[in-house]
Tab-separated table of C-alpha atoms in Angstrom:
chain	number	residue	atom	x	y	z
A	1	MET	CA	-1.506	-15.319	11.275
A	2	LYS	CA	-4.108	-16.800	9.479
A	3	ILE	CA	-7.009	-15.360	7.242
A	4	LYS	CA	-9.533	-17.203	7.110
A	5	ASN	CA	-12.680	-17.338	4.723
A	6	LEU	CA	-12.162	-13.370	4.157
A	7	LEU	CA	-14.837	-11.708	2.193
A	8	LYS	CA	-15.161	-8.017	1.683
A	9	LYS	CA	-17.535	-6.280	-1.259
A	10	TYR	CA	-18.164	-2.485	-1.901
A	11	ASP	CA	-21.836	-1.834	-2.497
A	12	ASN	CA	-23.092	-5.531	-4.206
A	13	LYS	CA	-19.683	-6.245	-5.958
A	14	VAL	CA	-17.461	-8.493	-3.924
A	15	VAL	CA	-13.821	-7.514	-3.969
A	16	VAL	CA	-12.360	-10.504	-2.244
A	17	ASP	CA	-14.011	-13.511	-1.915
A	18	ASP	CA	-13.355	-16.479	0.954
A	19	ILE	CA	-9.936	-15.998	1.314
A	20	ASP	CA	-8.131	-18.533	3.032
A	21	PHE	CA	-4.172	-18.757	3.951
A	22	GLU	CA	-2.263	-18.516	6.177
A	23	ILE	CA	1.385	-16.482	6.297
A	24	PRO	CA	4.441	-18.241	7.376
A	25	LYS	CA	6.272	-16.967	10.659
A	26	GLY	CA	9.523	-15.675	9.564
A	27	LYS	CA	9.727	-15.697	5.301
A	28	VAL	CA	8.579	-12.729	2.599
A	29	LEU	CA	5.153	-13.280	0.783
A	30	SER	CA	4.291	-11.419	-1.754
A	31	LEU	CA	1.002	-10.967	-3.287
A	32	ILE	CA	0.482	-10.912	-7.042
A	33	GLY	CA	-1.907	-10.924	-8.974
A	34	PRO	CA	-3.894	-8.690	-12.205
A	35	ASN	CA	-4.730	-5.143	-11.431
A	36	GLY	CA	-8.253	-5.624	-9.705
A	37	ALA	CA	-7.369	-8.989	-8.341
A	38	GLY	CA	-7.570	-8.037	-4.767
A	39	LYS	CA	-4.015	-7.677	-3.661
A	40	SER	CA	-4.218	-4.291	-1.420
A	41	THR	CA	-7.476	-4.915	-0.244
A	42	VAL	CA	-6.490	-7.840	1.336
A	43	MET	CA	-3.484	-6.417	2.601
A	44	GLY	CA	-5.862	-3.514	3.746
A	45	VAL	CA	-7.938	-6.150	6.297
A	46	ILE	CA	-5.313	-8.195	7.671
A	47	SER	CA	-3.423	-4.532	8.994
A	48	ARG	CA	-7.269	-3.797	9.911
A	49	LEU	CA	-7.148	-0.001	7.764
A	50	ILE	CA	-10.466	-1.812	6.052
A	51	HIS	CA	-13.638	-3.087	7.760
A	52	LYS	CA	-14.435	-6.946	6.740
A	53	ASP	CA	-17.647	-8.004	5.372
A	54	GLY	CA	-16.673	-11.780	6.514
A	55	GLY	CA	-14.576	-14.355	7.472
A	56	ASP	CA	-11.561	-13.871	10.371
A	57	VAL	CA	-8.519	-12.665	10.626
A	58	GLU	CA	-6.586	-14.429	13.895
A	59	PHE	CA	-3.285	-12.796	14.630
A	60	ASP	CA	-1.165	-14.721	17.265
A	61	GLY	CA	-4.286	-17.198	17.571
A	62	LYS	CA	-6.827	-13.783	18.412
A	63	ASP	CA	-9.126	-12.247	16.704
A	64	ILE	CA	-7.066	-9.243	15.393
A	65	THR	CA	-10.292	-6.927	15.581
A	66	LYS	CA	-9.667	-7.399	19.505
A	67	TRP	CA	-6.424	-6.118	19.591
A	68	LYS	CA	-5.841	-2.669	21.054
A	69	SER	CA	-4.272	-0.557	18.497
A	70	GLY	CA	-1.448	-0.004	20.589
A	71	ASP	CA	-0.371	-3.362	21.375
A	72	LEU	CA	-1.631	-3.921	17.750
A	73	SER	CA	0.867	-1.394	16.711
A	74	LYS	CA	3.880	-2.943	18.631
A	75	ARG	CA	3.644	-6.140	16.641
A	76	LEU	CA	2.464	-5.451	13.004
A	77	ALA	CA	3.596	-2.772	10.475
A	78	ILE	CA	2.430	-1.572	7.605
A	79	LEU	CA	3.157	0.840	4.524
A	80	THR	CA	0.707	2.077	2.341
A	81	GLN	CA	1.126	2.713	-1.344
A	82	SER	CA	-0.559	6.473	-0.422
A	83	ASN	CA	2.605	7.146	2.241
A	84	HIS	CA	2.623	11.229	1.448
A	85	LEU	CA	2.867	13.182	4.759
A	86	GLN	CA	1.868	16.910	3.779
A	87	MET	CA	4.036	18.194	6.980
A	88	LYS	CA	7.673	19.322	6.586
A	89	LEU	CA	9.309	16.916	7.802
A	90	THR	CA	13.048	16.095	8.049
A	91	VAL	CA	14.465	12.335	7.707
A	92	GLN	CA	15.094	11.730	11.440
A	93	GLU	CA	11.659	13.144	12.450
A	94	LEU	CA	10.300	10.624	10.219
A	95	VAL	CA	11.839	7.892	11.716
A	96	SER	CA	11.251	9.280	15.244
A	97	PHE	CA	7.965	8.167	14.546
A	98	GLY	CA	8.180	4.699	14.449
A	99	ARG	CA	8.355	4.735	18.146
A	100	PHE	CA	5.404	6.449	18.866
A	101	PRO	CA	3.724	3.148	19.817
A	102	TYR	CA	6.247	2.524	22.710
A	103	SER	CA	7.203	6.155	23.669
A	104	LYS	CA	4.444	8.735	22.774
A	105	GLY	CA	6.813	11.426	21.137
A	106	ARG	CA	8.506	11.653	24.688
A	107	HIS	CA	11.704	9.283	23.939
A	108	THR	CA	13.856	7.780	25.587
A	109	PRO	CA	17.748	6.418	25.600
A	110	GLU	CA	16.532	3.428	24.520
A	111	ASP	CA	14.020	5.251	21.527
A	112	LEU	CA	16.916	6.963	20.286
A	113	GLU	CA	19.216	3.476	20.255
A	114	ILE	CA	17.261	2.153	17.714
A	115	ILE	CA	15.855	5.430	15.805
A	116	GLU	CA	19.516	5.604	15.120
A	117	LYS	CA	20.314	2.293	13.940
A	118	ALA	CA	17.330	2.398	12.220
A	119	ILE	CA	18.651	5.662	9.934
A	120	GLU	CA	22.158	3.930	10.189
A	121	TYR	CA	20.585	0.582	8.661
A	122	MET	CA	19.382	2.009	5.843
A	123	GLU	CA	22.472	3.927	4.797
A	124	LEU	CA	20.607	7.534	5.674
A	125	GLY	CA	22.731	9.038	7.900
A	126	ASP	CA	23.866	11.710	5.451
A	127	PHE	CA	20.580	12.560	4.907
A	128	ARG	CA	19.023	12.360	8.544
A	129	ASP	CA	18.670	16.396	8.602
A	130	ARG	CA	17.788	16.978	4.867
A	131	TYR	CA	13.879	17.288	4.291
A	132	ILE	CA	11.459	14.403	3.280
A	133	ASP	CA	10.030	16.977	-0.060
A	134	GLU	CA	13.537	17.241	-0.835
A	135	LEU	CA	14.725	13.602	-1.595
A	136	SER	CA	14.410	11.439	-4.407
A	137	GLY	CA	12.206	8.887	-4.464
A	138	GLY	CA	14.053	5.706	-3.373
A	139	GLN	CA	15.765	8.274	-0.751
A	140	ARG	CA	12.138	8.926	-0.121
A	141	GLN	CA	11.207	5.293	0.428
A	142	ARG	CA	14.161	4.322	2.386
A	143	ALA	CA	13.704	6.506	4.675
A	144	TYR	CA	10.086	5.345	5.004
A	145	ILE	CA	11.557	1.617	4.978
A	146	ALA	CA	13.951	3.608	8.195
A	147	MET	CA	10.755	4.882	10.112
A	148	VAL	CA	9.178	0.815	9.786
A	149	ILE	CA	12.241	-0.539	11.231
A	150	ALA	CA	11.964	1.707	14.021
A	151	GLN	CA	8.757	0.826	14.548
A	152	ASP	CA	10.056	-2.619	15.797
A	153	THR	CA	7.723	-4.622	14.649
A	154	ASP	CA	7.217	-8.524	13.911
A	155	TYR	CA	5.394	-8.235	10.964
A	156	VAL	CA	5.817	-5.905	8.092
A	157	LEU	CA	3.334	-5.183	5.622
A	158	LEU	CA	4.750	-3.215	2.570
A	159	ASP	CA	1.958	-2.531	-0.486
A	160	GLU	CA	3.976	-1.987	-3.570
A	161	PRO	CA	7.174	-0.875	-2.292
A	162	THR	CA	8.702	-0.511	-5.388
A	163	ASN	CA	5.566	1.742	-7.138
A	164	ASN	CA	7.522	4.582	-9.086
A	165	LEU	CA	10.809	3.849	-8.324
A	166	ASP	CA	13.263	2.816	-10.688
A	167	ILE	CA	15.063	-0.468	-11.688
A	168	TYR	CA	18.161	0.233	-9.586
A	169	HIS	CA	15.710	1.139	-6.489
A	170	SER	CA	13.730	-0.999	-7.263
A	171	THR	CA	16.035	-3.418	-6.688
A	172	ASN	CA	17.248	-2.103	-4.026
A	173	MET	CA	14.055	-1.870	-2.128
A	174	MET	CA	14.090	-5.785	-2.793
A	175	LYS	CA	17.310	-6.379	-1.389
A	176	THR	CA	16.109	-4.606	1.621
A	177	VAL	CA	13.484	-6.578	1.840
A	178	ARG	CA	15.440	-9.743	1.919
A	179	LYS	CA	17.633	-8.846	4.419
A	180	LEU	CA	14.986	-7.666	6.748
A	181	CYS	CA	13.633	-11.214	6.938
A	182	ASP	CA	17.128	-13.152	7.249
A	183	GLU	CA	18.668	-10.296	9.215
A	184	LEU	CA	16.208	-9.283	11.107
A	185	GLY	CA	13.687	-11.630	11.825
A	186	LYS	CA	10.477	-10.042	10.126
A	187	THR	CA	7.964	-11.198	8.540
A	188	ILE	CA	7.273	-9.585	5.722
A	189	ILE	CA	3.634	-9.352	3.635
A	190	LEU	CA	4.257	-7.369	-0.203
A	191	VAL	CA	1.340	-6.746	-2.621
A	192	LEU	CA	3.842	-6.778	-5.823
A	193	HIS	CA	2.573	-5.960	-9.876
A	194	GLU	CA	6.802	-7.559	-10.645
A	195	ILE	CA	6.521	-11.050	-11.085
A	196	ASN	CA	9.537	-11.408	-11.558
A	197	PHE	CA	11.200	-9.532	-8.242
A	198	ALA	CA	8.329	-11.494	-6.586
A	199	ALA	CA	9.666	-14.872	-7.792
A	200	PHE	CA	13.396	-13.925	-6.732
A	201	TYR	CA	13.600	-12.628	-2.926
A	202	SER	CA	10.164	-13.981	-2.069
A	203	ASP	CA	9.437	-17.749	-0.365
A	204	TYR	CA	5.730	-17.929	-0.779
A	205	ILE	CA	3.757	-16.615	-3.852
A	206	CYS	CA	-0.375	-16.076	-2.941
A	207	ALA	CA	-1.440	-15.452	-6.334
A	208	MET	CA	-4.454	-13.772	-6.954
A	209	LYS	CA	-7.161	-13.338	-9.704
A	210	ASP	CA	-11.126	-12.448	-9.517
A	211	ALA	CA	-11.038	-11.556	-6.123
A	212	LYS	CA	-9.880	-15.252	-5.381
A	213	ILE	CA	-6.766	-17.537	-4.390
A	214	ALA	CA	-5.571	-18.896	-7.704
A	215	LYS	CA	-2.417	-20.575	-6.391
A	216	PHE	CA	-0.775	-20.644	-3.379
A	217	GLY	CA	2.889	-22.372	-2.441
A	218	THR	CA	5.893	-22.112	-2.614
A	219	VAL	CA	8.020	-19.694	-5.644
A	220	ASP	CA	8.781	-23.018	-7.143
A	221	GLU	CA	5.197	-24.280	-7.059
A	222	VAL	CA	3.213	-21.028	-8.056
A	223	ILE	CA	5.850	-18.930	-10.285
A	224	ASN	CA	5.509	-21.515	-14.138
A	225	LYS	CA	4.367	-21.562	-16.951
A	226	GLU	CA	0.868	-23.064	-16.336
A	227	THR	CA	-0.268	-20.695	-13.261
A	228	LEU	CA	1.032	-17.477	-14.794
A	229	SER	CA	-0.884	-18.005	-18.035
A	230	GLU	CA	-4.017	-19.200	-16.101
A	231	ILE	CA	-3.711	-15.535	-13.454
A	232	TYR	CA	-2.632	-13.574	-16.263
A	233	GLU	CA	-4.466	-14.623	-19.268
A	234	VAL	CA	-1.030	-14.535	-21.414
A	235	ASP	CA	1.639	-16.648	-22.742
A	236	PHE	CA	4.277	-16.839	-20.364
A	237	GLU	CA	7.450	-19.031	-19.937
A	238	VAL	CA	9.274	-20.017	-17.364
A	239	MET	CA	13.406	-20.312	-16.743
A	240	ASN	CA	15.787	-21.027	-13.650
A	241	ILE	CA	18.656	-17.919	-13.255
A	242	GLN	CA	20.558	-18.650	-10.537
A	243	GLY	CA	18.579	-21.163	-9.253
A	244	LYS	CA	15.790	-18.809	-9.248
A	245	PRO	CA	12.461	-18.898	-11.477
A	246	LEU	CA	12.710	-15.979	-14.012
A	247	SER	CA	9.243	-15.295	-16.097
A	248	ILE	CA	8.885	-13.640	-19.716
A	249	TYR	CA	5.274	-12.928	-21.225
A	250	TYR	CA	4.767	-12.608	-24.643
């Protein structure tokens, strides 16, 4: 996926300004930066949830706006921050929604097998008949991830997947993200506020500030004292723990 000269405005305010980068296939890419930097807007545009005002998003050699929705939903899945359903659904029913692009609600034996594998992969077997609104925050987030797994796309977009989770469930969520890439071959694009999660679990970082890309590169190229201090406008120190950069600010 290639993003070229991306532009988005709300009224006269530019919220994404001339964004240009390529998403490496089969890797984990995290978008980081202060509030209002434009991270979630970029995510929304490349998933077609938000209309762009300029530039191009090229997916598999084709303008993403030219893809039929049914075809695109078999290649790209997104989990937004506002993923709360109002319907009374069990875990099994929620995960089954991931197969809608393929079966339109009439599940084949293959669909049922994929749904079952997604539930087991996220260790939700004991909760399959529980209603979503009865689950803890961590369990609920795992159920939504299982739905995305059942959708069986090459690309998975996650907008702040650790939002409202405690440190235990946040860490487990990031471990799952890493497994989706390493074990299932997914290309993962994340919006994250937790810099250390981004540093520890990502392959590439896109750091944004004031609607622009401040730095794009590997974790080692981006997670350093100079870059982080400039982006967040606070003093950072970065040290290596188990070969991974760990940042602290003061």
